[in-house]
Short mmCIF file of C-alpha atoms in Angstrom, two decimals:
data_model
loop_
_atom_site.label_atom_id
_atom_site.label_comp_id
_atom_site.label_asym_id
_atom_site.label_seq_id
_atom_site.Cartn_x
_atom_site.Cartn_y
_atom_site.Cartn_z
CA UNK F 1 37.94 -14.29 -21.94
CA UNK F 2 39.72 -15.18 -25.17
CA UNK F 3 39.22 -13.62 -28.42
CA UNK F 4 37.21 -16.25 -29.72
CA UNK F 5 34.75 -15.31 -27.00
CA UNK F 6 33.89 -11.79 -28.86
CA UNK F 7 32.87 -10.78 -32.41
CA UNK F 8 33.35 -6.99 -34.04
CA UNK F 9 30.51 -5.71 -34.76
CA UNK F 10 30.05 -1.70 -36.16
CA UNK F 11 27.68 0.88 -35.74
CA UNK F 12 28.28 4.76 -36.72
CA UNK F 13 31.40 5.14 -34.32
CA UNK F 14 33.06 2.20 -35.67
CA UNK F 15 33.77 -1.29 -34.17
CA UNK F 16 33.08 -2.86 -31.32
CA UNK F 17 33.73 -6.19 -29.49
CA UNK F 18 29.87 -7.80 -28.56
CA UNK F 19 30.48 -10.98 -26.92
CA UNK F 20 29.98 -13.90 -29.43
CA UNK F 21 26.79 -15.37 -27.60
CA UNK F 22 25.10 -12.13 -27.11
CA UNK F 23 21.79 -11.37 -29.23
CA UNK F 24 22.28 -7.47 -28.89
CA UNK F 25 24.90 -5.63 -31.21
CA UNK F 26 26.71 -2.53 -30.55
CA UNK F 27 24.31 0.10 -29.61
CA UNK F 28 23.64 -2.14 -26.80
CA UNK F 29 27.59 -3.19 -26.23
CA UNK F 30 28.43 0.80 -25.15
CA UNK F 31 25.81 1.03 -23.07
CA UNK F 32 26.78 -1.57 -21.21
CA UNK F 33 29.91 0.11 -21.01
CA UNK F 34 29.06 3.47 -20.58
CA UNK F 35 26.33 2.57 -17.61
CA UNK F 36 27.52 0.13 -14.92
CA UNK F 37 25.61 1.51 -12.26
CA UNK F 38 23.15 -0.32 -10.69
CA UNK F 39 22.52 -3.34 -12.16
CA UNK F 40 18.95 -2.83 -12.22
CA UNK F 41 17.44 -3.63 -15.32
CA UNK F 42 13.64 -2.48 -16.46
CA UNK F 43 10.87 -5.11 -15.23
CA UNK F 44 9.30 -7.93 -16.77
CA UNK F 45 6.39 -6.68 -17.89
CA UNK F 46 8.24 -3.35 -19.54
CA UNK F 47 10.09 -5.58 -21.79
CA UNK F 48 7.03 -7.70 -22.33
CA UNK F 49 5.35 -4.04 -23.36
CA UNK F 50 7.84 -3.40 -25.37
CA UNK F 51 8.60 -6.85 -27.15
CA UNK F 52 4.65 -6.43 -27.98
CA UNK F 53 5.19 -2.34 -29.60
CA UNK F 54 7.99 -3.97 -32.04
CA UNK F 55 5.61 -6.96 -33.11
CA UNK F 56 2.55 -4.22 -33.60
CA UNK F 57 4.97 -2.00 -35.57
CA UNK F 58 5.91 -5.10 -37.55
CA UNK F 59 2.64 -5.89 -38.58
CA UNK F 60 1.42 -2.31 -39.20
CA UNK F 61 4.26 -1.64 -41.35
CA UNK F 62 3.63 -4.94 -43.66
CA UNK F 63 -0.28 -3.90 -43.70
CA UNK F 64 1.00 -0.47 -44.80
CA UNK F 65 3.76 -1.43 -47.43
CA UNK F 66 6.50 -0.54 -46.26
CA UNK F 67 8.26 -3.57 -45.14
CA UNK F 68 8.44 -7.10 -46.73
CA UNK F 69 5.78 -9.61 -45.77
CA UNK F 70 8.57 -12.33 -44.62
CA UNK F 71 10.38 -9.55 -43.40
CA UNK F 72 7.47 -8.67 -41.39
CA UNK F 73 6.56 -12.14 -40.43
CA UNK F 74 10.57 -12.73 -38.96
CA UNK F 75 10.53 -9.99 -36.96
CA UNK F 76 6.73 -10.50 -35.61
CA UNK F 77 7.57 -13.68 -34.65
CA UNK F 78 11.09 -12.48 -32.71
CA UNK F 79 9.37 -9.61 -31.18
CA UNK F 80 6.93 -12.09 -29.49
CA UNK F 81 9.32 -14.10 -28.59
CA UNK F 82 11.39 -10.81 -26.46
CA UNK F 83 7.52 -10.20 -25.01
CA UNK F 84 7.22 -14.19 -23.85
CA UNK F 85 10.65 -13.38 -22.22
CA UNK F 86 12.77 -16.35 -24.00
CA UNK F 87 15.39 -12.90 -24.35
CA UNK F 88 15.52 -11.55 -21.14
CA UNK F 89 19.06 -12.37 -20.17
CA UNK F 90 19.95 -10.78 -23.19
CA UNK F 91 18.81 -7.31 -22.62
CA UNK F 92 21.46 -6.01 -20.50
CA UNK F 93 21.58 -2.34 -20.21
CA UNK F 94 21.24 -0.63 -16.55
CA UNK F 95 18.02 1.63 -15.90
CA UNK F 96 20.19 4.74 -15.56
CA UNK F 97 21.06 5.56 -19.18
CA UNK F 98 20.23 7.65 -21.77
CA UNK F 99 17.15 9.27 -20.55
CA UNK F 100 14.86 8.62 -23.38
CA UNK F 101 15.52 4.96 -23.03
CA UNK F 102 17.24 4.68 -26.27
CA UNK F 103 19.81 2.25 -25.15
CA UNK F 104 16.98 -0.08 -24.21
CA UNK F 105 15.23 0.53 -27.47
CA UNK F 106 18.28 -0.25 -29.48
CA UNK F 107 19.21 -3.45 -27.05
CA UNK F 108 15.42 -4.45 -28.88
CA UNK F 109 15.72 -3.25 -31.50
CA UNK F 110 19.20 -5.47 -31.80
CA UNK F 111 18.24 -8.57 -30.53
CA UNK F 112 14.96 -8.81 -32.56
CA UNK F 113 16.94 -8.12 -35.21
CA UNK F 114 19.57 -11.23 -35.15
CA UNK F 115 16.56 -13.57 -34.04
CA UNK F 116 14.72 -12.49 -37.03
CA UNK F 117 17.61 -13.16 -39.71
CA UNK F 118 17.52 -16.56 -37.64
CA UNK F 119 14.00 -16.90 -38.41
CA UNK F 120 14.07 -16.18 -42.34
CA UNK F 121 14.83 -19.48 -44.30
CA UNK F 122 17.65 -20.15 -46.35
CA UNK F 123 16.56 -19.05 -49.46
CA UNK F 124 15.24 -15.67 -48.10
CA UNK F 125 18.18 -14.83 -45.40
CA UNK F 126 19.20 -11.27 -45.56
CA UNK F 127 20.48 -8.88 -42.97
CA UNK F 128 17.28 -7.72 -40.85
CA UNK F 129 18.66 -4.11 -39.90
CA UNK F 130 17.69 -3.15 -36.10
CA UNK F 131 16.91 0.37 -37.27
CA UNK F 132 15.82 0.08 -40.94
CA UNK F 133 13.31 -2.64 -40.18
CA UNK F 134 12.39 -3.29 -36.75
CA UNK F 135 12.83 0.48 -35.72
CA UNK F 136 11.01 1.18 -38.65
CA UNK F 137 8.27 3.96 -38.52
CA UNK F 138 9.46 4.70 -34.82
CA UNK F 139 11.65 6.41 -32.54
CA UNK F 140 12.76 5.90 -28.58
CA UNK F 141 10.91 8.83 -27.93
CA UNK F 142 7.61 7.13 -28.93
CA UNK F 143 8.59 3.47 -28.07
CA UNK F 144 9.70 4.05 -24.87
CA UNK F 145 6.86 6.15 -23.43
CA UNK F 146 4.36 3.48 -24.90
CA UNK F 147 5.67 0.61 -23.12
CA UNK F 148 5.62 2.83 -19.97
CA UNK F 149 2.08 3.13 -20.71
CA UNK F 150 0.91 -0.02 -21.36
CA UNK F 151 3.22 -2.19 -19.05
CA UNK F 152 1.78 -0.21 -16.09
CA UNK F 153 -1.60 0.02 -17.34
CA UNK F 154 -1.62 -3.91 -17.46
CA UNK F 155 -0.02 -3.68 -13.92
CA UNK F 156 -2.89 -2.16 -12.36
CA UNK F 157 -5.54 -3.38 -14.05
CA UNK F 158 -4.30 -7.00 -14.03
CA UNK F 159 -2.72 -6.91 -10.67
CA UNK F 160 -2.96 -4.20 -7.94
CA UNK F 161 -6.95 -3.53 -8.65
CA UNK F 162 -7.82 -7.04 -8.26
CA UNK F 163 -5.48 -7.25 -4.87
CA UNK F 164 -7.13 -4.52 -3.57
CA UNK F 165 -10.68 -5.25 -4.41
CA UNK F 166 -9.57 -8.69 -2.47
CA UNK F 167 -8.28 -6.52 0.69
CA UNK F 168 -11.55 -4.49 0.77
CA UNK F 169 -13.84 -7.51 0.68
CA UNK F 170 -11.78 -8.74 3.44
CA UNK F 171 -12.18 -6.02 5.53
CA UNK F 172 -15.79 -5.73 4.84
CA UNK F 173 -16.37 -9.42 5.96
CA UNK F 174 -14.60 -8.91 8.86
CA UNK F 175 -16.43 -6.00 9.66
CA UNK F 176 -19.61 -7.88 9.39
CA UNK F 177 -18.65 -10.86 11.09
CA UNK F 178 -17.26 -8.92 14.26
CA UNK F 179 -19.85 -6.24 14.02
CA UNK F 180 -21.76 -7.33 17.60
CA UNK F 181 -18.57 -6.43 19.77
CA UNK F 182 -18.63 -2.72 21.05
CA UNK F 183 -15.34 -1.25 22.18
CA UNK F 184 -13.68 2.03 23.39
CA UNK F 185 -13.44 4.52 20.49
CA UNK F 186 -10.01 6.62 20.55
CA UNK F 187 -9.43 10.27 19.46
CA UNK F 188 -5.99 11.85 20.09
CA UNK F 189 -4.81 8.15 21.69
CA UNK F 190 -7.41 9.40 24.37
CA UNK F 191 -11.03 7.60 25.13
CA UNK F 192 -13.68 8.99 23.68
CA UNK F 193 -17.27 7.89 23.19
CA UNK F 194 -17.58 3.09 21.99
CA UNK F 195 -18.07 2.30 18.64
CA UNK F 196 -18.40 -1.28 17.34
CA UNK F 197 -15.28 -3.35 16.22
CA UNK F 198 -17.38 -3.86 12.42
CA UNK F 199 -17.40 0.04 12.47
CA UNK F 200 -13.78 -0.03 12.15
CA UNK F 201 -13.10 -2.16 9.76
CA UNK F 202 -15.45 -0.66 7.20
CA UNK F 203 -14.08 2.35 7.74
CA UNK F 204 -10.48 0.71 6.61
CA UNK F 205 -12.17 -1.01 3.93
CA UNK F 206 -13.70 2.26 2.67
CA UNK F 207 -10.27 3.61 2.71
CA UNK F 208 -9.20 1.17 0.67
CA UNK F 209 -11.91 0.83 -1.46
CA UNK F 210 -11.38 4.67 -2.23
CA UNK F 211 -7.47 4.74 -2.68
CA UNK F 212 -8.50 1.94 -5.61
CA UNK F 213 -10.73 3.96 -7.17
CA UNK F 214 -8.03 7.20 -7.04
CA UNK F 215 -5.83 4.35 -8.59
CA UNK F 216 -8.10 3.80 -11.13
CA UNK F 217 -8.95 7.25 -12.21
CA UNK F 218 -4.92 8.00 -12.44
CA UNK F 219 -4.27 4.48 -14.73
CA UNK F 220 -6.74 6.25 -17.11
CA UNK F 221 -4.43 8.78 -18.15
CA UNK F 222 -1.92 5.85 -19.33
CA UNK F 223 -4.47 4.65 -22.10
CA UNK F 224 -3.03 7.59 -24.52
CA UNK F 225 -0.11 6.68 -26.10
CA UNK F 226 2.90 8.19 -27.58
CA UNK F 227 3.49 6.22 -30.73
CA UNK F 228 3.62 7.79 -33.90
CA UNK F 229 5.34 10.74 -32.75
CA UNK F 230 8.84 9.86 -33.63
CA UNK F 231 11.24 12.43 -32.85
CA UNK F 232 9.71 15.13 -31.23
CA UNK F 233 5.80 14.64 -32.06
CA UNK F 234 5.94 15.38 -35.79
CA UNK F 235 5.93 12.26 -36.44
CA UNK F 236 8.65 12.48 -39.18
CA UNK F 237 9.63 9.36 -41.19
CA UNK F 238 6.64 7.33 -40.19
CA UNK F 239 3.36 6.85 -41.70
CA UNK F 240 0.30 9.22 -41.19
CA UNK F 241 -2.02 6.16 -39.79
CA UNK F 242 0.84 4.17 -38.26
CA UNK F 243 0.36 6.11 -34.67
CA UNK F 244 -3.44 5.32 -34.74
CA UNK F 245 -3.09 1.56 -36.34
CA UNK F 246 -0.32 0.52 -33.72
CA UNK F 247 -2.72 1.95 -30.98
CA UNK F 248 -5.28 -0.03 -32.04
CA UNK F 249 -3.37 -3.26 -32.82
CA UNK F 250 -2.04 -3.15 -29.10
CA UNK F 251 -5.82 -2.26 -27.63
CA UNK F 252 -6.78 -5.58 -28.94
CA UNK F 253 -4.14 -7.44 -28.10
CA UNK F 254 -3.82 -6.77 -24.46
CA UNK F 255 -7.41 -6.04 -23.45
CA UNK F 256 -6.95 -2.31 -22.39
CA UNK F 257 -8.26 0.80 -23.54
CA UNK F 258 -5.13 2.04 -25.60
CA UNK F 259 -5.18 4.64 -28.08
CA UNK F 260 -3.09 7.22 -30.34
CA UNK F 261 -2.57 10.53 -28.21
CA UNK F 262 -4.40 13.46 -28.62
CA UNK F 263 -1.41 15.66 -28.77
CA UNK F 264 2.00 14.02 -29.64
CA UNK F 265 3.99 16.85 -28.13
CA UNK F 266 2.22 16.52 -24.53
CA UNK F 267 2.82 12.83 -24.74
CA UNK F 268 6.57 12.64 -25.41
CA UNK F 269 7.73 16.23 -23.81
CA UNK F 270 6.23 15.24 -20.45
CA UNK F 271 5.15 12.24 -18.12
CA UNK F 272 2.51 13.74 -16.57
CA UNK F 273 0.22 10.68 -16.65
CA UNK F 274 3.15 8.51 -14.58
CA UNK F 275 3.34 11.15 -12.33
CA UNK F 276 0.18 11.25 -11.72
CA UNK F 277 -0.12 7.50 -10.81
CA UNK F 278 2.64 7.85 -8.63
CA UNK F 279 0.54 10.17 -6.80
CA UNK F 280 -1.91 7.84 -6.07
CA UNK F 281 0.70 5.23 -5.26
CA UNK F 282 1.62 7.31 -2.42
CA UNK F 283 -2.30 7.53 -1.53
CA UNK F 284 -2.43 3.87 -1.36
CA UNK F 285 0.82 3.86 0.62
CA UNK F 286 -0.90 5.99 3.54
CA UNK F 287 -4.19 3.94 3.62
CA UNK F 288 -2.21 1.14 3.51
CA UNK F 289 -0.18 2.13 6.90
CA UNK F 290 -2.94 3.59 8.48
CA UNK F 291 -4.65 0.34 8.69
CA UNK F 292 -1.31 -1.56 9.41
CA UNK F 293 -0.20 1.22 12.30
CA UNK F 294 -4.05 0.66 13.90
CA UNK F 295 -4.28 -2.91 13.47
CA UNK F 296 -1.16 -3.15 15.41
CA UNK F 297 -1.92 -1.24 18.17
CA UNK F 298 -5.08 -2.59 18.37
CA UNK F 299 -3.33 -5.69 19.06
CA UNK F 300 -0.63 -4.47 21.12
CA UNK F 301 -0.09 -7.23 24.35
CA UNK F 302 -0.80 -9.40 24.49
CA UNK F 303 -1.18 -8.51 28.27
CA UNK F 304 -0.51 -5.03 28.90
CA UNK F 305 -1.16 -3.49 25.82
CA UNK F 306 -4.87 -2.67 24.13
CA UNK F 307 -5.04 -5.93 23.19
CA UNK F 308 -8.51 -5.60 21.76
CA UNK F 309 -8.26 -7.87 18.96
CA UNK F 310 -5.79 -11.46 17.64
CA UNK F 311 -3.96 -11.20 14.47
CA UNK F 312 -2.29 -14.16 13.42
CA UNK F 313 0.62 -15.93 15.04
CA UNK F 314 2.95 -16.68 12.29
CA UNK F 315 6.38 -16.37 13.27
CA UNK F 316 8.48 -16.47 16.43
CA UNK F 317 9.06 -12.38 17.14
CA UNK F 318 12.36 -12.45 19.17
CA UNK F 319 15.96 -14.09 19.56
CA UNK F 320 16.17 -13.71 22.74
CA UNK F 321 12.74 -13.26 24.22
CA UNK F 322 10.85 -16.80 24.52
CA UNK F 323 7.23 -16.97 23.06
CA UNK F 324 7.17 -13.69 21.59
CA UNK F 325 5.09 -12.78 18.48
CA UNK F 326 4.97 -10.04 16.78
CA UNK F 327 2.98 -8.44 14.34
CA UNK F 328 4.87 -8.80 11.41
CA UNK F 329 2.47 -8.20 8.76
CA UNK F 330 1.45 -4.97 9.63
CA UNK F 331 5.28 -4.26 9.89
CA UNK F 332 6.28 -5.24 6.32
CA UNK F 333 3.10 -3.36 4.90
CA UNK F 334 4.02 -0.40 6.92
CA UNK F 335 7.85 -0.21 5.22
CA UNK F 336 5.58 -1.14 1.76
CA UNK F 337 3.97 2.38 2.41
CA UNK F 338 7.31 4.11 2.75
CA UNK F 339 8.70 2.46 -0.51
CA UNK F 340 5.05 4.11 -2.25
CA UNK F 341 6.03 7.36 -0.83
CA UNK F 342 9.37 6.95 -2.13
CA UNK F 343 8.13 6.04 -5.52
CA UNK F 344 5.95 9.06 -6.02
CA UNK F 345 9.04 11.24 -4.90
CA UNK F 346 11.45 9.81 -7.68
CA UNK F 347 8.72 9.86 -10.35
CA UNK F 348 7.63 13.09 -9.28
CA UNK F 349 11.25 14.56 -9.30
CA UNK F 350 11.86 12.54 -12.65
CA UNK F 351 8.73 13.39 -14.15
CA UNK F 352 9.85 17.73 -14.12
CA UNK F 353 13.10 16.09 -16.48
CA UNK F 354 11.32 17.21 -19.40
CA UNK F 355 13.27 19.80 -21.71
CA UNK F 356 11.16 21.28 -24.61
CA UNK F 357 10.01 18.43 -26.94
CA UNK F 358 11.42 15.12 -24.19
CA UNK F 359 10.94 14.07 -21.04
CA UNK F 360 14.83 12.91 -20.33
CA UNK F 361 14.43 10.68 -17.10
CA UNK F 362 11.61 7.65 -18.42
CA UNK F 363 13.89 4.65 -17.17
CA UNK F 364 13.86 5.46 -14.06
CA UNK F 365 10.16 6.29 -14.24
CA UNK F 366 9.52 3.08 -15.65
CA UNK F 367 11.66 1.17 -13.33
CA UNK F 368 10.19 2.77 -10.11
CA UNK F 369 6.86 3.05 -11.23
CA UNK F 370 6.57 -0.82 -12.15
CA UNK F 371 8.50 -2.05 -8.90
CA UNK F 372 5.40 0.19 -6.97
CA UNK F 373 2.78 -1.53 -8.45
CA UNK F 374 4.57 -5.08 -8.61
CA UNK F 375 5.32 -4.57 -4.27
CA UNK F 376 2.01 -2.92 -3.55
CA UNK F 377 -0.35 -5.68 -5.55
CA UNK F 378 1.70 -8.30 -3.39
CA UNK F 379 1.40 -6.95 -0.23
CA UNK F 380 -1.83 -6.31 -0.42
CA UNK F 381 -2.38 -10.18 -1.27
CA UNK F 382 -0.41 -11.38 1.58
CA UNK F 383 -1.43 -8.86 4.16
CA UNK F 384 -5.15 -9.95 3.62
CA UNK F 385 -4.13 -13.79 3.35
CA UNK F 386 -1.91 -13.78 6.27
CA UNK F 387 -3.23 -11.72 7.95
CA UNK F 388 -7.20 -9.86 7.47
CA UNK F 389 -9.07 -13.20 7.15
CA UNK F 390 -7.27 -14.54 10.63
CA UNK F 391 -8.00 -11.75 12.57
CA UNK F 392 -10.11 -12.56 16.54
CA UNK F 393 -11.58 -10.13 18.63
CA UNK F 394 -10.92 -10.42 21.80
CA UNK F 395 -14.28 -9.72 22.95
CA UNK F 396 -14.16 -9.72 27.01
CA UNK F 397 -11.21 -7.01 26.92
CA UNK F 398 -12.77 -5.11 24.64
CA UNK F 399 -16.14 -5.15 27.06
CA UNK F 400 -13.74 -4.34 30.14
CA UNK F 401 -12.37 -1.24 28.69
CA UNK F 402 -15.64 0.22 27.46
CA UNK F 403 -16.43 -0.12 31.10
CA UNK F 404 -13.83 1.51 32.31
CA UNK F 405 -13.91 4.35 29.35
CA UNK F 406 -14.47 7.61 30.65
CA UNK F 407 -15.95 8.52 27.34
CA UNK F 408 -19.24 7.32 28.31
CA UNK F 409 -20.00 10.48 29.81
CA UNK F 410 -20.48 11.95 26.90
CA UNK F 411 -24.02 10.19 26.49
CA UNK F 412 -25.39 12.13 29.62
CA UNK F 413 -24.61 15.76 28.23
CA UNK F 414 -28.08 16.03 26.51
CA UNK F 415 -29.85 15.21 29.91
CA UNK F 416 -27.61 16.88 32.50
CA UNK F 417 -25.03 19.19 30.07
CA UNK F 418 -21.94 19.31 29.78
CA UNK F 419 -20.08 20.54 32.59
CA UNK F 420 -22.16 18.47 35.24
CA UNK F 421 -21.59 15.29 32.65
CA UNK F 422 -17.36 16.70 32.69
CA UNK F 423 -17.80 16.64 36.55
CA UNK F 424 -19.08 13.17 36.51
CA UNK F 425 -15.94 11.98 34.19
CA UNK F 426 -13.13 13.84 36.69
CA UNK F 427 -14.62 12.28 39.56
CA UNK F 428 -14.59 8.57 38.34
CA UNK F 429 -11.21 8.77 37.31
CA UNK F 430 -9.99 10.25 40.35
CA UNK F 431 -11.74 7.93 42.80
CA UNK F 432 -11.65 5.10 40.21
CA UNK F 433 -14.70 4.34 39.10
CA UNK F 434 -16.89 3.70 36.11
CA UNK F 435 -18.97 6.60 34.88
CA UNK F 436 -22.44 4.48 35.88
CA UNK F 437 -21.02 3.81 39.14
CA UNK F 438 -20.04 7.30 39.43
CA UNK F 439 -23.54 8.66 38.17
CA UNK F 440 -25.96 6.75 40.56
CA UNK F 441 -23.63 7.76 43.59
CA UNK F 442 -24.26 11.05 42.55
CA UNK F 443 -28.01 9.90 41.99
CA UNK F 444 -27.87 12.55 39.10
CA UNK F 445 -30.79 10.27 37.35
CA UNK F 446 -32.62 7.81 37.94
CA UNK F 447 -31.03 4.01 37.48
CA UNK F 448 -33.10 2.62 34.49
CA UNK F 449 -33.08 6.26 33.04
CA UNK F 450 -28.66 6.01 33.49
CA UNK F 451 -29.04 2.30 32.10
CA UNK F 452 -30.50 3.13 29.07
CA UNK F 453 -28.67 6.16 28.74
CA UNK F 454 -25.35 4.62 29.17
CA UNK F 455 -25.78 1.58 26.91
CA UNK F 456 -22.45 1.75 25.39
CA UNK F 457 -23.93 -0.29 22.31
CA UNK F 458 -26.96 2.04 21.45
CA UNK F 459 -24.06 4.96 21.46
CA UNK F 460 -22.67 3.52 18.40
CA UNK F 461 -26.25 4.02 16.91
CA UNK F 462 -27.84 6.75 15.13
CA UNK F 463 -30.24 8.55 17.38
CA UNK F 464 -31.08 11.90 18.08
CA UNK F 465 -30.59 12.95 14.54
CA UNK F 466 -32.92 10.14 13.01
CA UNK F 467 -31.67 6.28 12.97
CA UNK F 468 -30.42 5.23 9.65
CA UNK F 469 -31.57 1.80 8.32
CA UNK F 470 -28.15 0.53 7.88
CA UNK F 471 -25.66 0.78 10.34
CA UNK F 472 -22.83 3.14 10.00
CA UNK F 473 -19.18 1.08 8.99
CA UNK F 474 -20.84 -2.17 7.46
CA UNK F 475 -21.35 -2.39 4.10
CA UNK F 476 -23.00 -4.66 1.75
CA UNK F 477 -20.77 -5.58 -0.89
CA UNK F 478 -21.25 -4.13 -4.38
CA UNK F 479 -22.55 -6.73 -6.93
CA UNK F 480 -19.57 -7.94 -9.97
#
């Protein structure tokens, strides 16, 4: 690349050549230099956070007097420009940098800059400084934090809640639609006593329905936010209200529940909220592959497996072995739970990178935090499209092995006890029989007295202990 290709630009440790096209300046042009690691760069929706925190400042500052109302108006109207994304390709820097994020905060703070001189008119065209203007009132070590905050506040509430919700109802109506089938119930991989295919499912869909709410609770602790702290949470160099009137600003413009923190020195000295979400990531991850795990072995076959239930053919399973299918879904949402449980480790790890008055490890927090939510909130969509709503039961195999399930003989221990009701289960197996063929050769009670006792369906009823009026594992779903 010629010289013609690069302009010298200076910042306090002198010049530097920024490539002519480029938007960001030099701050920006060393840390691309200093960081070619990964080529990772923060998310979408972090620079959209962030693009929105320099447009908020913008305006605060004008309402306050301290920065020129075209002034203002340029750099408002850059800022939501970087938040629409029309600048992505021009922020550049990796996600492992400086661990306050300041590289990213200058690339901003550089390129809103030069669009905003662009923006003035003639007659009014002055230098727009990246730190005297649009970094005015803040520092990285409020900025940075806050788009944390909000980008994966936005995340969950716009995204991952409403996939989930979608997964639950899912489960729910399948529960309810396959509700009449009664099959073996399993307890160490063992049979134990039937329960009924709709009992199942709303157990998964309680699981799920729970891991949301844990999700919920944790994306709470994301609604303070660190602006107006500065430095270190004095808040030097910035106005008294500015904190509390950027909060605000960005509460109404996104929708969430946003506010100034409580304590400026908790919110930019640690990440305990991110953690924290993170935690429940990894929640979601284990719901989310204990329901893939049993689905699949569920429907593990299709001939000499459990085969109990049909998910979905959607893909030819094998190069080599003709008209196999496998059950791909629950595969890729299984390694979508590992990637959770990876994400709470390096936010957990990153989150104890706090020294005294700054948490030193937010990119990477961001980074892994956002990619979480943005993989979880699309699995969850295409495991209950692809996969959930197609699911068949298989309804004759599942009535063969209930037959066959030794577990039944746990229904005669309150009329014979248990060791003559153990005796019972030893001998069917060993001379292979069913437990009610097994009982009336004995003649241990009479036949309609064994029939009713041994009715696998009325064993996945409340009895002895008072029937309940709605049946355990199907749930109505809650009103919206």
């Amino acid at each position: 690349m010629g010289r013609s290709n690069f302009r010298i630009e200076r910042d306090s440790m002198g010049p530097v050549e920024v490539p002519a096209s480029a938007y960001w300046g030099p701050c920006t042009q060393r840390a691309v230099q200093n960081f070619p690691i990964s080529g990772y760069r923060l998310p979408r929706r972090f620079l959209w956070a962030l693009g929105l925190i320099k447009e908020g400042a913008a305006t605060v500052n004008k309402g306050l007097r301290r920065l020129p109302a075209d002034l203002a108006a340029a750099i408002e109207q850059a800022s939501r420009e970087v938040a629409a994304g029309k600048f992505d390709r021009h922020f550049v820097v990796d996600v492992f940098q400086t661990g306050s994020g300041t590289s990213t905060n200058m690339n901003a703070n550089e390129v809103i800059a030069r669009r905003a001189e662009e923006l003035l008119p003639n007659s009014r065209r002055v230098r727009v400084h990246p730190n005297d203007h649009v970094n005015l009132g803040q520092s990285s070590n409020d900025v940075i934090p806050s788009a944390l905050h909000i980008a994966a506040a936005k995340e969950v509430w716009g995204a991952l809640v409403p996939a989930l919700e979608e997964m639950e109802a899912a489960l729910s109506a399948k529960g309810r639609e396959l509700d009449g089938i009664v099959k073996v119930g399993r307890t160490h991989l063992q049979d134990a006593t039937p329960v009924r295919l709709g009992q199942e499912f709303g157990g998964w869909a309680r699981q799920v329905e729970l891991a949301c709410e844990r999700v919920k609770f944790a994306a709470k602790g994301l609604a303070e936010l660190a602006i107006g702290g500065t430095a270190v949470g004095t808040g030097i160099n910035t106005h008294p209200e500015f904190g509390a009137r950027v909060s605000s600003w960005l509460s109404q413009q996104t929708g969430l529940d946003l506010r100034e923190a409580v304590d400026h020195f908790e919110a930019q000295g640690a990440r305990d909220a991110a953690v924290a979400l993170g935690g429940a990531l990894k929640g979601l991850g284990v719901t989310l592959a204990k329901i893939a795990r049993d689905l699949a072995l569920l429907s593990s076959g299709p001939r000499c497996g459990l085969g109990e239930i049909v998910l979905p053919a959607l893909q030819p399973g094998s190069s080599i072995m003709p008209g196999k299918v496998n059950p791909v879904m629950t595969e890729a949402l299984t390694q979508v739970a590992a990637f959770l449980v990876g994400v709470d480790a390096t936010v957990g790890f990153a989150g104890q990178c706090g020294f005294l008055e700054l948490n030193t490890a937010v990119p990477v927090i961001a980074y892994q935090l956002l990619e979480g939510i943005r993989i979880a909130s699309a699995a969850a969509r295409a495991f209950t499209r692809s996969c959930i709503v197609g699911i068949r039961a298989d309804g004759a195999r599942c009535r063969e092995l209930v037959e066959k399930s030794l577990g039944l003989a746990t229904a005669l221990v309150p009329a014979i006890g248990y060791d003559r009701a153990g005796e019972v289960a030893k001998r069917a197996h060993r001379f292979g029989r069913s437990v009610a063929e097994e009982a009336r050769a004995l003649g241990i009670l009479p036949s309609r007295e064994l029939s009713r006792i041994l009715d696998p369906e009325t064993m996945t009823r409340p009895r002895d202990f008072g029937a309940q009026s709605k049946p355990q594992g199907v749930r109505k779903r809650k009103a919206t």
